[in-house]
Coordinates of C-alpha atoms in Angstrom, one line a residue:
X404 CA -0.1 0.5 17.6
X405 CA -2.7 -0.7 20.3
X406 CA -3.4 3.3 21.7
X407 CA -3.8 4.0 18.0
X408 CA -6.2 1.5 17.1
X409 CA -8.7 2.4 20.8
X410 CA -8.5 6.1 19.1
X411 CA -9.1 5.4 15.4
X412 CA -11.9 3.2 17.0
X413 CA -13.4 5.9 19.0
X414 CA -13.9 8.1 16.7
X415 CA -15.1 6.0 13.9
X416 CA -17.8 5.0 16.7
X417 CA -18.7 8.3 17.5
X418 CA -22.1 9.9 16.3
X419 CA -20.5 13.0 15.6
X420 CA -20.6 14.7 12.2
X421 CA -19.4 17.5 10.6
X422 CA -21.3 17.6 6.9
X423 CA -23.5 20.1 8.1
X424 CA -21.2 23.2 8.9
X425 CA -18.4 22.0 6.0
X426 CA -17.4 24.1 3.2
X427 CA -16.6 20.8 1.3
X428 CA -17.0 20.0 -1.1
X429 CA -16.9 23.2 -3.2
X430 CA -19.4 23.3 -6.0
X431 CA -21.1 20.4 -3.6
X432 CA -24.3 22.7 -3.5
X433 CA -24.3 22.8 -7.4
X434 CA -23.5 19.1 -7.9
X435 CA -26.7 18.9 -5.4
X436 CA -28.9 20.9 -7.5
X437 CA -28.4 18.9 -10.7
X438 CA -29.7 15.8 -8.9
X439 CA -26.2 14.1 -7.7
X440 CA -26.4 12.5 -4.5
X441 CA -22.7 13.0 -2.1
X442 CA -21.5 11.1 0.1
X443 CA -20.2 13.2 3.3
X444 CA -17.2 15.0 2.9
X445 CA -14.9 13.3 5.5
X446 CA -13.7 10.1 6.1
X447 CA -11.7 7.5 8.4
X448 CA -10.8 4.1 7.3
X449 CA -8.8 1.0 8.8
X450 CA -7.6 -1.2 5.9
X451 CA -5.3 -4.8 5.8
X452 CA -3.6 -5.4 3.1
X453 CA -1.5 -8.6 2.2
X454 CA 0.9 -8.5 -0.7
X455 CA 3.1 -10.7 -2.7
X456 CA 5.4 -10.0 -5.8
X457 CA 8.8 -10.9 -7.8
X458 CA 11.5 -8.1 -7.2
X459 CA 14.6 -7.4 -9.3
X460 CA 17.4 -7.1 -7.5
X461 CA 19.3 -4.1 -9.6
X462 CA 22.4 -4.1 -6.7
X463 CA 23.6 -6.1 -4.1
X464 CA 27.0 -5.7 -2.3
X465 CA 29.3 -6.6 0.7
X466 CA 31.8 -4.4 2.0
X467 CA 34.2 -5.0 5.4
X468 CA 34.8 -8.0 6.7
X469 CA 33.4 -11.0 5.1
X470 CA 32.8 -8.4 2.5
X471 CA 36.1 -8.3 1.8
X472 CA 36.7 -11.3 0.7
X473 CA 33.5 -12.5 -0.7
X474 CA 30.9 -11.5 -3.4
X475 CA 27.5 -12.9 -4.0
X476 CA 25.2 -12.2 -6.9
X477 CA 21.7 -12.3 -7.4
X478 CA 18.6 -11.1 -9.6
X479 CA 15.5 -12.1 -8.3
X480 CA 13.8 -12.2 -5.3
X481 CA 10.1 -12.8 -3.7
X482 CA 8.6 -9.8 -2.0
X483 CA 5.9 -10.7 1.0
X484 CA 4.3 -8.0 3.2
X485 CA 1.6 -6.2 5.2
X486 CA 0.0 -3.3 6.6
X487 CA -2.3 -1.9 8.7
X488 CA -3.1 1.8 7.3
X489 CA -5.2 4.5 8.7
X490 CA -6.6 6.9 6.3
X491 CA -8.5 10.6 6.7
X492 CA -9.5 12.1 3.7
X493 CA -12.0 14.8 2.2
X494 CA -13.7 15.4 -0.4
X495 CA -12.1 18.6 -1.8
X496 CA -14.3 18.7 -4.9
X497 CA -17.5 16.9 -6.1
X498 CA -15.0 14.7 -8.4
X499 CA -11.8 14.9 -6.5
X500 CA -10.8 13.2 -2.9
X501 CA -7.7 13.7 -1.5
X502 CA -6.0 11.9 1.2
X503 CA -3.0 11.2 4.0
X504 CA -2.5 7.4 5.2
X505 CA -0.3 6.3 8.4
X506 CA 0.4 2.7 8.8
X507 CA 2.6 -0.1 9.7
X508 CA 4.5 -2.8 7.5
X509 CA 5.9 -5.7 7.8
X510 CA 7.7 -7.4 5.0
X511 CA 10.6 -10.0 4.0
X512 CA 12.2 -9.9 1.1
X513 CA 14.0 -13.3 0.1
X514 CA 16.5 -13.7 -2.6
X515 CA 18.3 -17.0 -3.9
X516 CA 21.7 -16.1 -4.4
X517 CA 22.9 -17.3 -8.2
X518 CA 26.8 -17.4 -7.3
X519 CA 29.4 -17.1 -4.7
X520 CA 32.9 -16.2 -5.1
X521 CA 35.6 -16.0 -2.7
X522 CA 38.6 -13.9 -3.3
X523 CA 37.3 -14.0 -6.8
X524 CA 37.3 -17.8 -6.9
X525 CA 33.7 -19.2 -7.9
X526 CA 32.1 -22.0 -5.5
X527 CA 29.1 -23.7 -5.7
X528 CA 25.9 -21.2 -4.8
X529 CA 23.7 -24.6 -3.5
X530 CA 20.4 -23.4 -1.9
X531 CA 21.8 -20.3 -0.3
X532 CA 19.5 -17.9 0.4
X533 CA 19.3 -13.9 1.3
X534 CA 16.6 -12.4 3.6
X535 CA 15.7 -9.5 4.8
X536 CA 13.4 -8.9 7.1
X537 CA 11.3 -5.0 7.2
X538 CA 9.5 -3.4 8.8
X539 CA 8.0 0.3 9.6
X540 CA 5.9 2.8 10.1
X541 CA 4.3 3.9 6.7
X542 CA 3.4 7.3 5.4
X543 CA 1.6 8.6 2.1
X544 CA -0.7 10.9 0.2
X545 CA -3.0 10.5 -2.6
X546 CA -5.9 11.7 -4.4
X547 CA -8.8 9.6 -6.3
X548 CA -10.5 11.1 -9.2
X549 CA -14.4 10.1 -9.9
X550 CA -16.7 10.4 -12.9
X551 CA -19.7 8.4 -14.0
X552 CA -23.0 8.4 -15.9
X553 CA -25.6 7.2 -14.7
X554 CA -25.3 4.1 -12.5
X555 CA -21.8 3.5 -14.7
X556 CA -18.9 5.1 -12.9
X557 CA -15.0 5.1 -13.1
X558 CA -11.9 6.3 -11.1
X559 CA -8.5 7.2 -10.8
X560 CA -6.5 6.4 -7.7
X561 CA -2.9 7.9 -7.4
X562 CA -1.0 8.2 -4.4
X563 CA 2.6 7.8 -3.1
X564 CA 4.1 6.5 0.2
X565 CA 7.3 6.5 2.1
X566 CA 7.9 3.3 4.7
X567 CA 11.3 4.1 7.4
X568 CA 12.0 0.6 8.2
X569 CA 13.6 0.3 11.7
X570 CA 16.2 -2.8 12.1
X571 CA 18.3 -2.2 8.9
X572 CA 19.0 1.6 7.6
X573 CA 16.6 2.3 4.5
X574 CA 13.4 2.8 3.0
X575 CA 10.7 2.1 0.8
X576 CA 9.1 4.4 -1.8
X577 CA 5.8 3.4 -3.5
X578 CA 4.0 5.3 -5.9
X579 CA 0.3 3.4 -6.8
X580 CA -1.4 4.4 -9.9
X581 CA -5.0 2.4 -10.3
X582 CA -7.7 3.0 -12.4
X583 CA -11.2 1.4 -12.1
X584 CA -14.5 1.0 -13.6
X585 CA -17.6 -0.4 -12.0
X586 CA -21.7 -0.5 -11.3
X587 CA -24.0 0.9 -8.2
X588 CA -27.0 -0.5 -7.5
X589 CA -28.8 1.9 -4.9
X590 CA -31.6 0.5 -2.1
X591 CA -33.7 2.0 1.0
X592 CA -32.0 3.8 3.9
X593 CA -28.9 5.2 2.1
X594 CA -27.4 1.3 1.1
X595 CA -25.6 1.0 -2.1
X596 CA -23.4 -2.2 -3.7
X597 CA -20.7 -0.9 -6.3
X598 CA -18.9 -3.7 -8.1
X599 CA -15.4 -2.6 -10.2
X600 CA -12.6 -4.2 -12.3
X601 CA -9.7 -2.5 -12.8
X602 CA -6.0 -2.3 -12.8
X603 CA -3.2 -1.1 -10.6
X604 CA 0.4 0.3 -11.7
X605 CA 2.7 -0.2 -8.7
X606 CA 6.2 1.0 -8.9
X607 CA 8.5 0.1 -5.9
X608 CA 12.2 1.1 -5.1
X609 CA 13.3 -0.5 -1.9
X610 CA 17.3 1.0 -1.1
X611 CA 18.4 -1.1 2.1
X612 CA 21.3 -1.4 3.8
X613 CA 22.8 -2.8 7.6
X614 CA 24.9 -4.9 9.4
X615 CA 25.2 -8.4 8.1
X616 CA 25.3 -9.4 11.7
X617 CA 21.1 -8.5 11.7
X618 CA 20.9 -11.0 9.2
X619 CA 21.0 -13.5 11.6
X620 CA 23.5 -15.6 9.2
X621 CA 25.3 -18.4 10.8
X622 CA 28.9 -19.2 9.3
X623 CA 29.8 -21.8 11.9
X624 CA 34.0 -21.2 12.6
X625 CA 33.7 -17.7 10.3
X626 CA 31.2 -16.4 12.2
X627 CA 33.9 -13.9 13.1
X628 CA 34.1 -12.6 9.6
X629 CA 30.8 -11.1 10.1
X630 CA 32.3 -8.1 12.4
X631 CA 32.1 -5.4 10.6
X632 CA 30.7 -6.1 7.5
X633 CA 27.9 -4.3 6.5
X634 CA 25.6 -5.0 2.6
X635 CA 23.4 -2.8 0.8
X636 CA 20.9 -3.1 -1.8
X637 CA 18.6 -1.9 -4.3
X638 CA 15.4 -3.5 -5.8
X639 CA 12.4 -2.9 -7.3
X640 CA 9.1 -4.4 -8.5
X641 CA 9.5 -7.1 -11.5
X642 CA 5.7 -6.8 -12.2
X643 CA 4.2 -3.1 -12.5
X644 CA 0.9 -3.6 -13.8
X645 CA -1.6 -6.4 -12.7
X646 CA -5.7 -6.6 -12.4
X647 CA -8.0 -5.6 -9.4
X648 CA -11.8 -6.7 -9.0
X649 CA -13.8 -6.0 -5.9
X650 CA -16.7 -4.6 -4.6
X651 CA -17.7 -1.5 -1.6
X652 CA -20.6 -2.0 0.0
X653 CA -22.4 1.1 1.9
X654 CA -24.6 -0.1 4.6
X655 CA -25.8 3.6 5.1
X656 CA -24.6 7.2 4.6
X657 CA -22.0 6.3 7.6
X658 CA -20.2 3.2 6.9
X659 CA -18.9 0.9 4.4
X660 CA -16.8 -2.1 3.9
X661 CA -14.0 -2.5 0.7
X662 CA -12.8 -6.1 -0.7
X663 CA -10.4 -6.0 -3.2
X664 CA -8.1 -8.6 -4.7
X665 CA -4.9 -7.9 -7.4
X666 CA -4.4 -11.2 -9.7
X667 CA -1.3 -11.6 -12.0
X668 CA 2.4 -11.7 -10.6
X669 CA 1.6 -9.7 -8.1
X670 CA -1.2 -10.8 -5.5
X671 CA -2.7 -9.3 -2.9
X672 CA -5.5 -9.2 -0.9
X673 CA -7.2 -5.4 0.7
X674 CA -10.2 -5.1 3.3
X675 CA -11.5 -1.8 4.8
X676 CA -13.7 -0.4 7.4
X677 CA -14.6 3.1 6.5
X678 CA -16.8 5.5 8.6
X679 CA -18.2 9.2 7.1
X680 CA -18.8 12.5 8.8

């Protein structure tokens, strides 16, 4: 990720810029005449993101060796993660921005198992607990929608994301759906403070699977179950919906800085360094 970051940082310092000889937006010369100020058409943006949430745990399931011979059940888990995301996008149209992201995650998903049985004989579950532990290289698209009257102004943020995680076999799909509404207040020299509350619909299907043996489980004298046995499972988010307030601040026509925070079930926390051409 290091040669990534030295890039993304040279050309988000570089004076370059490209709003002069762009076709984008279309209509942006109309939108202009009518009075509407635009903010460049392209954009590069580092965010961080921390996120925590209840999972449901719609399948989990041994097979070979220890799988053999013993089956666990369970229904909820806690969901913690990161990432670091790079994001270009353009203004296509005066009201509508689309966008790619690349990223990394890291993640852990940790269940308490609710019952144990071996050779179909039920035993005592204690404190037992299954983790995994993700992490990958993150991919997406998305588009945001924009309106507003006067200094009053509203969005729609959709997009969708695929994350390849690289010690167990599996992925995670994403698809984000967040609407906001918010305030500008506009000073000298191009700075502007926008305030929003919204809300963000976030529905995640997370289909893993691997050998037990990455688990890292210790079984004392059956550690030698563990060759060849293999899980798989399937989860998703408990929570879909929960609240967003934050603010952007534009310190000129150039850059900017996002806060945001998600309250409810699910929390998480999002800054963002963004620099326009």
């Amino acid at each position: 990720m290091k040669p990534l970051i030295v890039l993304v940082a040279a050309v988000m310092l570089s004076p370059i810029s490209f709003a002069q000889d762009s076709i984008f937006p279309i209509w942006g010369e109309q939108a202009t005449q009518r009075g509407h100020t635009l903010p460049k058409p392209y954009g590069l943006s580092l965010s961080y993101m921390d996120i925590s949430n209840p999972v449901t745990i719609d399948n989990i399931n041994l097979t070979g060796g220890i799988g053999d011979i013993v089956d666990i059940d369970a229904k909820k888990a806690e969901f913690e993660g990161s990432n670091v995301t790079l994001r270009g996008d353009v203004w296509l149209l005066p009201f509508m921005n689309v966008y790619g992201i690349f990223g990394y995650t890291r993640a852990q998903s940790t269940a308490n198992i609710d019952s144990i049985s071996i050779l179909g004989i039920p035993i005592s579950a204690g404190d037992v607990k299954f983790t995994l532990d993700m992490s990958g290289m993150t991919y997406g698209l998305g588009t945001t929608l924009v309106g507003g009257i006067d200094n009053w102004f509203a969005l729609l943020d959709l997009n969708y994301s695929l994350t390849d995680i690289d010690a167990i076999d599996g992925n995670i799909k994403t698809f984000v759906a967040a609407p906001r509404v918010g305030h500008r207040w506009q000073y000298d020299g191009g700075r502007e403070l926008r305030v929003f509350v919204g809300a963000m619909y976030q529905d995640v299907q997370q289909h893993l699977s691997g050998d037990i043996q990455a688990l890292g489980l210790d079984l004392g004298g059956m550690n030698g179950l563990l060759e060849g046995s293999r899980f798989e499972v399937s989860q998703r988010t408990e929570q879909q919906w929960n609240a967003l307030v934050g603010f952007q601040y534009s310190f000129n026509r150039d850059w900017d800085v996002l806060a945001e925070a998600g309250l409810g079930q699910r929390n998480s926390a999002l800054v963002s360094l963004g620099r326009r051409f």
